């Protein structure tokens, strides 16, 4: 029990210590999709180069224990924006094409906090947290959405690009939608003769390996079905260019700042269809080429900051929404062309798992003059951005909000002696499986495994076997389960995990 209290009170101390003078730098959070820890050259990749991300890492802080909170897209993004672990939020697993807005209007978010601090706020890129209530009304106002939870402006890919529809959403509307050609989106084939990835498989320019055989657009089968909105549809190859164009224009418009941009490109998620100028640029196939394209986007944003002389007054965070996957439903050569590349670096698992490869990600912060360049081993997570950026900008976080977001600002800024998290929960898509890292130890178990009935004292002798236990300091690849040899530690970590679940929050209440 003492250990649990100790573990939970350290972040509270951090919260008070960090009540410092407010700073209002511009803030850009750049989140990649499915980019693994080992997919960038600053984390050891040798089979491809990511010079722009490497440059940020050289000029800023590269985290070796930077995490996202889940091993799929929607839950990580929901928790990044809301500061609450996704397993506490209903229906926060991978959102379907017609899924409603998951984060309800009125919820405190990174965006609403920064808006309160006087920031202009925008999201450009993949949303994938649902739109509308009870479903998106594609031909009318698409709300609630980002604009109802703190963003002033949005330019979105509404779901994820292997799901229908391939249209942009600008603020509350599908861009370029001709009312005479309404957009219909559904999960059933709209007509017997509607061409699909099954009936017209021979026409596809990228074949599917599982799923992704609904409506065909741009020669690629998708999850789900849609008709209409022909003038509104984009080409997959042009997505990255559009994100950069939209972001640069918005930054330019708000150059007098302060501004907060959540840049959420689609690379390197499937279908991997980078622009023609990146195709074939790596030996890893389209997956590698998409990494290069993502790195290019980072470089273009940096160029804009330099041109507008904003770099010194801008905090950049680069991260990813989950670990890597090779075949995620399309035959794009990622498996065959992998060679010696290690997408998850030294870590086990990847997307969909709660092993380290699922959530330990490239994580870099840069703020020239304020962040001393270096490498940090402190544990930080995307779920912490809410409380940390609130602290940076002098905002307090509502008592009932951002329930798992810790103020790790000093660690993000690399302050001397600053500590990150002492523990971190990791989840799979729907939170059925959880990981808990405490210091160098890692527990992996089912969320619902029966809590221990063992009484104090007896636990050490005869604990129920609940989960696997790894010592990351000696075994970063999580191959050697030490649960049987460390029953006390196993018990303590299970107790802490049970408490985090039962308390409904892990950010200490005041
Ligand atoms: C899965 C899809 C996968 C991908 C994932 C979401 C199949 C068989 N698999 O259900 O292709 O779309 O959902 O990825 O359809 S995420 O990064 O957006 O979470
Ligand atoms: Ca993802």
Coordinates of C-alpha atoms and ligand atoms in Angstrom, one line a residue:
X1 CA 0.0 0.0 0.0
X2 CA 2.8 2.4 0.9
X3 CA 4.4 1.8 -2.4
X4 CA 1.1 2.6 -4.2
X5 CA 0.7 5.8 -2.2
X6 CA 4.3 6.8 -3.0
X7 CA 3.8 6.0 -6.6
X8 CA 0.7 8.1 -6.9
X9 CA 2.0 11.1 -4.9
X10 CA 5.1 11.8 -6.8
X11 CA 3.2 13.3 -9.8
X12 CA 1.2 15.5 -7.4
X13 CA 4.5 16.9 -6.1
X14 CA 5.5 17.5 -9.7
X15 CA 2.2 19.3 -10.3
X16 CA 2.9 21.9 -7.5
X17 CA 6.6 22.3 -8.2
X18 CA 5.9 23.2 -11.8
X19 CA 3.6 26.1 -11.0
X20 CA 5.9 28.5 -12.8
X21 CA 5.5 31.7 -14.8
X22 CA 3.4 31.2 -17.9
X23 CA 5.1 31.0 -21.3
X24 CA 3.1 31.3 -24.5
X25 CA 5.3 29.9 -27.2
X26 CA 3.6 28.6 -30.3
X27 CA 3.0 24.8 -30.0
X28 CA 3.0 22.3 -32.8
X29 CA 2.3 18.6 -32.0
X30 CA 3.2 16.5 -35.0
X31 CA 1.7 13.0 -34.7
X32 CA 2.6 10.3 -37.2
X33 CA 0.4 7.3 -37.8
X34 CA 1.7 3.8 -37.1
X35 CA 5.4 5.0 -37.0
X36 CA 7.5 2.7 -34.9
X37 CA 10.3 3.5 -32.5
X38 CA 12.8 2.1 -34.9
X39 CA 11.4 3.7 -38.1
X40 CA 13.5 6.9 -37.7
X41 CA 17.2 7.1 -38.1
X42 CA 17.7 9.1 -34.9
X43 CA 16.5 5.9 -33.1
X44 CA 18.9 3.7 -35.0
X45 CA 17.2 3.0 -38.4
X46 CA 19.9 2.4 -41.0
X47 CA 17.8 1.2 -43.9
X48 CA 16.3 4.6 -44.4
X49 CA 17.0 8.2 -43.3
X50 CA 14.8 10.7 -41.7
X51 CA 16.9 13.9 -41.8
X52 CA 14.3 16.3 -40.7
X53 CA 13.2 14.4 -37.6
X54 CA 16.9 13.8 -36.8
X55 CA 17.6 17.5 -37.0
X56 CA 14.8 18.2 -34.6
X57 CA 16.2 15.5 -32.3
X58 CA 19.7 17.0 -32.6
X59 CA 18.5 20.5 -31.8
X60 CA 16.1 19.3 -29.1
X61 CA 15.4 16.4 -26.8
X62 CA 15.0 12.8 -28.0
X63 CA 13.2 10.6 -25.6
X64 CA 14.1 6.9 -25.3
X65 CA 11.0 6.3 -23.1
X66 CA 8.4 8.4 -25.0
X67 CA 5.0 6.7 -25.3
X68 CA 1.6 6.9 -26.7
X69 CA -1.1 5.5 -24.4
X70 CA -2.6 2.9 -26.7
X71 CA -1.5 0.6 -29.5
X72 CA -4.1 1.7 -32.0
X73 CA -5.1 5.1 -33.4
X74 CA -8.4 6.2 -31.9
X75 CA -7.7 5.4 -28.3
X76 CA -4.3 7.1 -28.3
X77 CA -5.7 10.2 -30.0
X78 CA -8.7 10.4 -27.7
X79 CA -6.4 10.2 -24.7
X80 CA -3.9 12.7 -26.2
X81 CA -6.7 15.3 -26.8
X82 CA -8.7 14.6 -23.6
X83 CA -5.9 13.7 -21.1
X84 CA -7.8 10.7 -20.0
X85 CA -6.9 7.0 -20.7
X86 CA -9.2 5.8 -23.4
X87 CA -10.2 2.6 -21.5
X88 CA -12.3 4.9 -19.3
X89 CA -14.1 6.5 -22.3
X90 CA -16.9 4.5 -23.9
X91 CA -16.6 3.4 -27.5
X92 CA -13.1 4.8 -27.9
X93 CA -11.7 1.8 -29.9
X94 CA -10.9 2.2 -33.6
X95 CA -13.7 4.4 -35.0
X96 CA -15.8 3.2 -37.9
X97 CA -16.7 5.5 -40.9
X98 CA -20.0 6.5 -39.4
X99 CA -18.9 6.7 -35.8
X100 CA -20.1 9.6 -33.7
X101 CA -17.9 12.2 -32.0
X102 CA -16.2 10.3 -29.1
X103 CA -15.1 13.3 -27.1
X104 CA -18.3 15.1 -26.1
X105 CA -18.6 18.9 -26.3
X106 CA -17.8 20.4 -23.0
X107 CA -14.9 18.0 -22.3
X108 CA -11.7 19.8 -21.3
X109 CA -9.1 19.1 -24.0
X110 CA -5.6 20.2 -24.9
X111 CA -7.2 22.5 -27.4
X112 CA -9.7 24.0 -25.0
X113 CA -7.0 24.6 -22.4
X114 CA -4.8 26.4 -25.0
X115 CA -7.7 28.3 -26.4
X116 CA -8.4 29.5 -22.8
X117 CA -4.8 30.6 -22.7
X118 CA -5.4 32.8 -25.7
X119 CA -4.1 30.5 -28.4
X120 CA -5.5 30.1 -32.0
X121 CA -6.0 26.4 -32.3
X122 CA -6.2 24.1 -35.3
X123 CA -6.1 20.4 -36.3
X124 CA -4.9 19.5 -39.8
X125 CA -4.9 15.8 -40.9
X126 CA -6.4 12.6 -39.7
X127 CA -9.1 12.9 -37.1
X128 CA -10.5 9.4 -36.5
X129 CA -12.3 10.3 -33.3
X130 CA -15.8 10.4 -34.9
X131 CA -17.9 13.2 -36.0
X132 CA -21.6 14.1 -35.4
X133 CA -24.1 12.8 -33.0
X134 CA -25.5 10.1 -33.3
X135 CA -23.6 9.9 -36.7
X136 CA -21.9 12.2 -39.1
X137 CA -24.4 14.0 -41.4
X138 CA -22.1 14.0 -44.4
X139 CA -24.2 16.4 -46.5
X140 CA -24.9 19.0 -43.8
X141 CA -23.1 20.3 -40.8
X142 CA -20.7 17.8 -39.4
X143 CA -20.9 18.5 -35.7
X144 CA -20.0 18.0 -33.0
X145 CA -16.4 17.6 -34.0
X146 CA -13.1 19.4 -33.3
X147 CA -14.7 22.8 -33.3
X148 CA -16.9 21.8 -30.4
X149 CA -14.0 20.8 -28.2
X150 CA -11.6 23.7 -28.4
X151 CA -10.3 23.9 -32.0
X152 CA -11.0 27.1 -33.9
X153 CA -10.3 25.5 -37.3
X154 CA -10.0 22.0 -38.7
X155 CA -9.0 20.5 -42.0
X156 CA -9.5 16.8 -41.8
X157 CA -9.4 13.3 -43.1
X158 CA -12.5 12.3 -41.1
X159 CA -11.6 8.7 -40.3
X160 CA -8.5 6.9 -41.6
X161 CA -7.7 6.5 -45.2
X162 CA -8.4 2.7 -45.5
X163 CA -11.9 3.6 -44.4
X164 CA -14.5 5.5 -46.5
X165 CA -15.0 8.3 -47.5
X166 CA -11.9 9.9 -49.2
X167 CA -13.0 13.5 -48.7
X168 CA -11.7 16.5 -46.7
X169 CA -13.7 18.0 -44.0
X170 CA -13.1 21.7 -43.5
X171 CA -14.6 23.1 -40.3
X172 CA -18.2 21.8 -40.4
X173 CA -18.5 20.8 -44.1
X174 CA -17.2 18.3 -46.6
X175 CA -15.0 20.4 -48.9
X176 CA -16.2 20.8 -52.6
X177 CA -19.3 18.7 -52.0
X178 CA -21.8 19.3 -54.8
X179 CA -25.3 19.2 -53.4
X180 CA -26.5 17.6 -56.7
X181 CA -24.2 14.7 -56.0
X182 CA -24.7 13.9 -52.3
X183 CA -22.3 11.7 -50.4
X184 CA -23.7 8.4 -48.9
X185 CA -21.6 6.4 -46.5
X186 CA -22.6 3.0 -45.0
X187 CA -21.5 -0.4 -43.9
X188 CA -23.6 -2.4 -46.4
X189 CA -23.3 -2.6 -50.2
X190 CA -25.7 0.0 -51.6
X191 CA -26.6 -1.9 -54.7
X192 CA -26.1 -5.4 -56.1
X193 CA -23.9 -4.1 -58.9
X194 CA -21.8 -1.7 -56.7
X195 CA -18.2 -2.5 -57.6
X196 CA -16.2 -3.7 -54.6
X197 CA -12.7 -5.0 -53.9
X198 CA -14.2 -8.5 -54.1
X199 CA -16.3 -8.2 -57.3
X200 CA -13.6 -6.0 -59.1
X201 CA -10.5 -7.3 -57.4
X202 CA -8.8 -7.7 -60.8
X203 CA -9.0 -3.9 -61.3
X204 CA -7.2 -2.9 -58.1
X205 CA -3.8 -1.4 -58.3
X206 CA -3.0 -2.4 -54.7
X207 CA -4.5 -5.7 -53.7
X208 CA -5.9 -6.3 -50.2
X209 CA -4.7 -9.1 -47.9
X210 CA -7.5 -8.9 -45.3
X211 CA -10.6 -6.6 -45.1
X212 CA -10.4 -3.5 -47.3
X213 CA -12.6 -5.0 -49.9
X214 CA -15.6 -2.6 -49.8
X215 CA -15.9 0.4 -52.1
X216 CA -13.1 1.0 -54.5
X217 CA -11.7 4.6 -54.8
X218 CA -8.5 5.5 -56.7
X219 CA -8.0 1.8 -57.5
X220 CA -7.8 0.8 -53.8
X221 CA -10.4 -1.1 -51.9
X222 CA -11.6 0.4 -48.6
X223 CA -13.3 -0.6 -45.4
X224 CA -17.0 0.4 -45.8
X225 CA -19.0 1.7 -48.7
X226 CA -19.8 5.0 -50.2
X227 CA -21.3 6.7 -53.3
X228 CA -21.5 10.2 -54.6
X229 CA -19.5 13.3 -53.6
X230 CA -17.3 12.7 -56.7
X231 CA -16.0 16.2 -56.9
X232 CA -15.0 16.2 -53.2
X233 CA -12.9 13.1 -53.4
X234 CA -9.1 13.3 -53.2
X235 CA -6.2 11.2 -54.5
X236 CA -4.3 9.3 -51.8
X237 CA -1.0 10.5 -53.4
X238 CA -1.9 14.1 -52.6
X239 CA -2.7 13.9 -48.9
X240 CA 0.7 14.8 -47.5
X241 CA 1.0 17.8 -49.8
X242 CA -2.4 19.0 -48.8
X243 CA -1.7 18.7 -45.0
X244 CA 1.5 20.8 -45.5
X245 CA -0.3 23.4 -47.7
X246 CA -3.1 23.8 -45.2
X247 CA -0.8 23.9 -42.2
X248 CA 1.6 26.4 -43.7
X249 CA -1.3 28.7 -44.7
X250 CA -2.8 28.5 -41.2
X251 CA 0.6 29.1 -39.5
X252 CA 1.1 32.1 -41.8
X253 CA -2.3 33.5 -40.9
X254 CA -1.6 33.1 -37.2
X255 CA 2.1 34.1 -37.2
X256 CA 1.5 36.8 -34.6
X257 CA 0.6 33.9 -32.3
X258 CA 0.4 32.3 -30.0
X259 CA -1.0 29.3 -32.0
X260 CA -1.4 25.6 -31.4
X261 CA -1.4 23.3 -34.4
X262 CA -2.1 19.6 -34.1
X263 CA -0.6 18.2 -37.3
X264 CA -1.8 14.7 -37.8
X265 CA -0.6 13.4 -41.2
X266 CA -1.8 10.0 -42.5
X267 CA 1.7 8.5 -43.1
X268 CA 2.6 5.7 -42.6
X269 CA -0.9 4.1 -42.2
X270 CA -2.3 1.9 -44.9
X271 CA -3.1 2.2 -47.7
X272 CA 0.5 3.4 -48.1
X273 CA 0.3 5.4 -51.3
X274 CA 2.9 8.2 -51.0
X275 CA 3.1 10.9 -53.7
X276 CA 4.8 9.7 -56.9
X277 CA 7.9 11.7 -56.1
X278 CA 8.5 9.6 -53.0
X279 CA 7.6 6.2 -54.5
X280 CA 10.6 4.0 -54.8
X281 CA 12.8 6.3 -52.8
X282 CA 13.6 3.6 -50.2
X283 CA 14.4 0.0 -50.6
X284 CA 11.6 -0.8 -48.1
X285 CA 8.7 -0.4 -50.5
X286 CA 5.8 2.0 -50.0
X287 CA 6.0 1.7 -46.2
X288 CA 9.6 3.1 -46.2
X289 CA 8.6 5.7 -48.8
X290 CA 5.8 6.8 -46.6
X291 CA 8.3 7.3 -43.7
X292 CA 10.3 9.6 -46.0
X293 CA 7.2 11.5 -47.0
X294 CA 6.3 12.0 -43.3
X295 CA 9.8 13.2 -42.6
X296 CA 9.4 15.6 -45.6
X297 CA 6.2 17.1 -44.0
X298 CA 8.2 17.7 -40.8
X299 CA 10.8 19.5 -42.8
X300 CA 8.3 21.7 -44.7
X301 CA 6.7 22.8 -41.4
X302 CA 10.2 23.7 -40.0
X303 CA 10.9 25.6 -43.2
X304 CA 7.8 27.7 -42.7
X305 CA 8.8 28.4 -39.1
X306 CA 12.2 29.5 -40.2
X307 CA 10.9 31.7 -43.0
X308 CA 8.5 33.4 -40.6
X309 CA 11.2 33.6 -37.9
X310 CA 9.1 31.7 -35.5
X311 CA 11.3 28.7 -34.8
X312 CA 12.8 30.1 -31.6
X313 CA 9.4 30.8 -30.2
X314 CA 7.8 27.4 -31.1
X315 CA 7.7 24.2 -29.1
X316 CA 7.5 21.2 -31.4
X317 CA 6.6 17.8 -30.3
X318 CA 7.0 14.8 -32.7
X319 CA 5.3 11.6 -31.8
X320 CA 3.3 8.7 -33.2
X321 CA -0.1 7.2 -32.4
X322 CA 0.9 3.5 -32.1
X323 CA 3.7 1.2 -32.9
X324 CA 4.5 -0.4 -36.3
X325 CA 2.7 -3.0 -38.4
X326 CA 3.8 -4.4 -41.7
X327 CA 0.8 -6.1 -43.3
X328 CA -2.2 -4.1 -42.1
X329 CA -4.6 -5.3 -44.8
X330 CA -2.9 -4.5 -48.2
X331 CA -0.2 -6.3 -50.2
X332 CA 2.1 -3.3 -50.4
X333 CA 5.4 -5.1 -50.1
X334 CA 6.1 -4.1 -46.5
X335 CA 6.7 -7.7 -45.4
X336 CA 8.7 -8.8 -48.5
X337 CA 11.0 -5.7 -48.6
X338 CA 11.7 -5.4 -44.9
X339 CA 15.2 -6.7 -45.1
X340 CA 17.2 -5.7 -41.9
X341 CA 14.9 -2.9 -40.9
X342 CA 13.5 -3.1 -37.4
X343 CA 10.3 -1.0 -37.2
X344 CA 9.9 -1.4 -33.4
X345 CA 13.7 -1.1 -32.8
X346 CA 14.7 -3.4 -30.0
X347 CA 11.1 -3.8 -28.7
X348 CA 8.7 -6.6 -28.8
X349 CA 5.3 -6.5 -30.6
X350 CA 3.9 -3.5 -32.4
X351 CA 0.5 -2.1 -33.3
X352 CA -2.3 -3.8 -31.4
X353 CA -0.1 -5.2 -28.6
X354 CA 0.7 -3.9 -25.1
X355 CA 4.3 -5.0 -25.4
X356 CA 6.7 -2.0 -25.6
X357 CA 6.7 -2.1 -29.5
X358 CA 3.0 -1.1 -29.4
X359 CA 3.4 2.1 -27.5
X360 CA 7.0 3.1 -27.2
X361 CA 7.4 5.6 -30.1
X362 CA 9.7 8.2 -31.6
X363 CA 9.2 11.2 -29.3
X364 CA 11.1 14.5 -29.8
X365 CA 10.7 17.9 -28.3
X366 CA 12.4 21.1 -29.7
X367 CA 12.3 24.6 -28.5
X368 CA 15.5 26.4 -29.4
X369 CA 17.0 28.3 -26.5
X370 CA 14.7 26.7 -24.0
X371 CA 15.3 23.0 -24.5
X372 CA 18.9 22.0 -24.1
X373 CA 19.7 19.4 -26.8
X374 CA 20.2 15.9 -25.6
X375 CA 18.7 12.5 -24.9
X376 CA 16.3 11.8 -22.1
X377 CA 15.4 8.5 -20.5
X378 CA 12.5 10.0 -18.6
X379 CA 9.1 8.4 -19.1
X380 CA 6.7 10.7 -20.9
X381 CA 3.4 10.0 -22.7
X382 CA 1.1 11.7 -25.2
X383 CA -1.6 11.6 -22.6
X384 CA 0.5 14.1 -20.6
X385 CA 0.4 16.9 -23.1
X386 CA -2.9 18.3 -21.6
X387 CA -1.6 18.8 -18.1
X388 CA 1.9 19.7 -19.2
X389 CA 0.9 22.3 -21.8
X390 CA -1.6 23.7 -19.2
X391 CA 1.3 24.2 -16.8
X392 CA 3.4 25.8 -19.5
X393 CA 0.7 28.3 -20.4
X394 CA -0.4 29.1 -16.8
X395 CA -3.7 27.3 -17.0
X396 CA -5.2 25.1 -14.3
X397 CA -6.9 21.8 -15.3
X398 CA -10.4 21.2 -14.0
X399 CA -10.6 18.8 -11.2
X400 CA -12.8 16.3 -13.1
X401 CA -10.9 16.6 -16.4
X402 CA -7.8 15.2 -17.9
X403 CA -8.0 12.3 -15.4
X404 CA -4.7 10.6 -16.4
X405 CA -2.6 13.5 -17.6
X406 CA 0.5 14.3 -15.5
X407 CA 2.4 17.5 -15.6
X408 CA 5.7 16.3 -17.0
X409 CA 6.6 19.7 -18.4
X410 CA 10.0 19.9 -16.9
X411 CA 10.9 16.5 -18.3
X412 CA 9.6 17.6 -21.7
X413 CA 11.8 20.6 -21.6
X414 CA 14.7 18.6 -20.3
X415 CA 15.2 20.6 -17.1
X416 CA 18.1 19.5 -15.0
X417 CA 17.0 16.7 -12.6
X418 CA 13.4 16.8 -13.9
X419 CA 11.5 13.6 -13.5
X420 CA 8.9 12.2 -15.9
X421 CA 6.3 9.6 -14.9
X422 CA 7.0 7.0 -12.4
X423 CA 4.4 4.7 -13.9
X424 CA 2.5 4.4 -17.1
X425 CA -0.5 2.4 -18.2
X426 CA -0.5 1.1 -21.8
X427 CA -3.6 -0.3 -23.5
X428 CA -4.6 -2.2 -26.6
X429 CA -7.4 -1.1 -28.9
X430 CA -10.3 -1.6 -26.5
X431 CA -8.4 -1.8 -23.2
X432 CA -8.9 -5.5 -22.8
X433 CA -5.2 -6.0 -22.4
X434 CA -3.1 -3.6 -20.3
X435 CA 0.5 -3.0 -19.7
X436 CA 1.9 -1.2 -16.6
X437 CA 5.4 0.2 -16.5
X438 CA 6.8 1.2 -13.1
X439 CA 10.4 2.2 -13.2
X440 CA 12.1 -0.5 -15.2
X441 CA 9.5 -3.2 -14.6
X442 CA 6.6 -4.0 -16.8
X443 CA 3.4 -5.9 -16.1
X444 CA 1.3 -7.3 -19.0
X445 CA -2.1 -8.7 -18.2
X446 CA -5.8 -8.8 -19.1
X447 CA -7.7 -5.8 -17.7
X448 CA -10.4 -8.0 -16.3
X449 CA -8.4 -10.8 -14.7
X450 CA -9.8 -11.4 -11.2
X451 CA -8.3 -9.1 -8.6
X452 CA -6.3 -10.8 -5.9
X453 CA -8.3 -12.1 -3.0
X454 CA -5.1 -12.7 -1.1
X455 CA -4.8 -11.0 2.3
X456 CA -1.9 -8.9 3.3
X457 CA 1.1 -11.0 4.2
X458 CA -0.3 -14.1 2.5
X459 CA 0.2 -12.5 -0.9
X460 CA 3.9 -13.0 -0.9
X461 CA 3.6 -16.7 -0.2
X462 CA 0.9 -17.6 -2.6
X463 CA 0.0 -14.9 -5.1
X464 CA -2.4 -15.7 -7.9
X465 CA -0.6 -15.7 -11.2
X466 CA -1.8 -12.5 -12.8
X467 CA 0.1 -11.5 -15.9
X468 CA 3.7 -11.5 -17.1
X469 CA 6.4 -9.5 -15.6
X470 CA 9.5 -8.2 -17.4
X471 CA 12.6 -6.3 -16.3
X472 CA 13.1 -3.8 -19.1
X473 CA 16.5 -2.8 -17.9
X474 CA 17.9 -6.2 -18.7
X475 CA 15.3 -7.4 -21.1
X476 CA 13.9 -4.6 -23.2
X477 CA 12.6 -7.2 -25.7
X478 CA 10.2 -8.6 -23.0
X479 CA 11.2 -12.2 -23.6
X480 CA 11.9 -13.4 -20.1
X481 CA 8.8 -13.6 -17.9
X482 CA 9.9 -13.1 -14.3
X483 CA 6.5 -13.3 -12.7
X484 CA 7.1 -16.5 -10.9
X485 CA 10.4 -15.3 -9.4
X486 CA 9.1 -11.9 -8.3
X487 CA 5.7 -12.6 -6.6
X488 CA 5.9 -9.5 -4.3
X489 CA 6.5 -7.2 -7.1
X490 CA 3.9 -8.9 -9.3
X491 CA 1.4 -8.4 -6.5
X492 CA 2.3 -4.7 -6.0
X493 CA 2.1 -3.9 -9.6
X494 CA -1.3 -5.7 -9.9
X495 CA -2.5 -3.8 -6.9
X496 CA -1.5 -0.5 -8.5
X497 CA -3.1 -1.4 -11.8
X498 CA -6.3 -2.4 -10.0
X499 CA -6.3 0.9 -8.2
X500 CA -5.7 2.9 -11.3
X501 CA -8.7 1.2 -12.9
X502 CA -11.0 1.3 -9.8
X503 CA -10.2 5.0 -8.9
X504 CA -11.4 6.2 -12.3
X505 CA -8.4 8.5 -12.5
X506 CA -4.7 8.4 -11.9
X507 CA -4.1 12.2 -11.8
X508 CA -4.3 12.8 -8.1
X509 CA -7.4 14.7 -7.0
X510 CA -6.5 17.8 -5.0
Ligands
LIG1 C1 -8.2 -2.5 -38.3 C2 -7.9 -2.7 -39.8 C3 -6.6 -2.1 -40.1 C4 -6.5 -0.6 -39.6 C5 -6.9 -0.6 -38.2 C6 -7.0 0.9 -37.7 C7 -8.8 -4.7 -40.9 C8 -8.6 -6.2 -41.1 N1 -7.9 -4.1 -40.2 O1 -9.5 -3.0 -38.1 O2 -6.3 -2.1 -41.5 O3 -7.4 0.2 -40.3 O4 -8.2 -1.2 -38.0 O5 -5.7 1.4 -37.6 O6 -9.7 -4.2 -41.5 S1 -5.5 2.7 -36.7 O7 -4.1 3.0 -36.7 O8 -6.3 3.8 -37.3 O9 -6.0 2.4 -35.4
LIG2 CA1 -2.4 4.5 -36.1

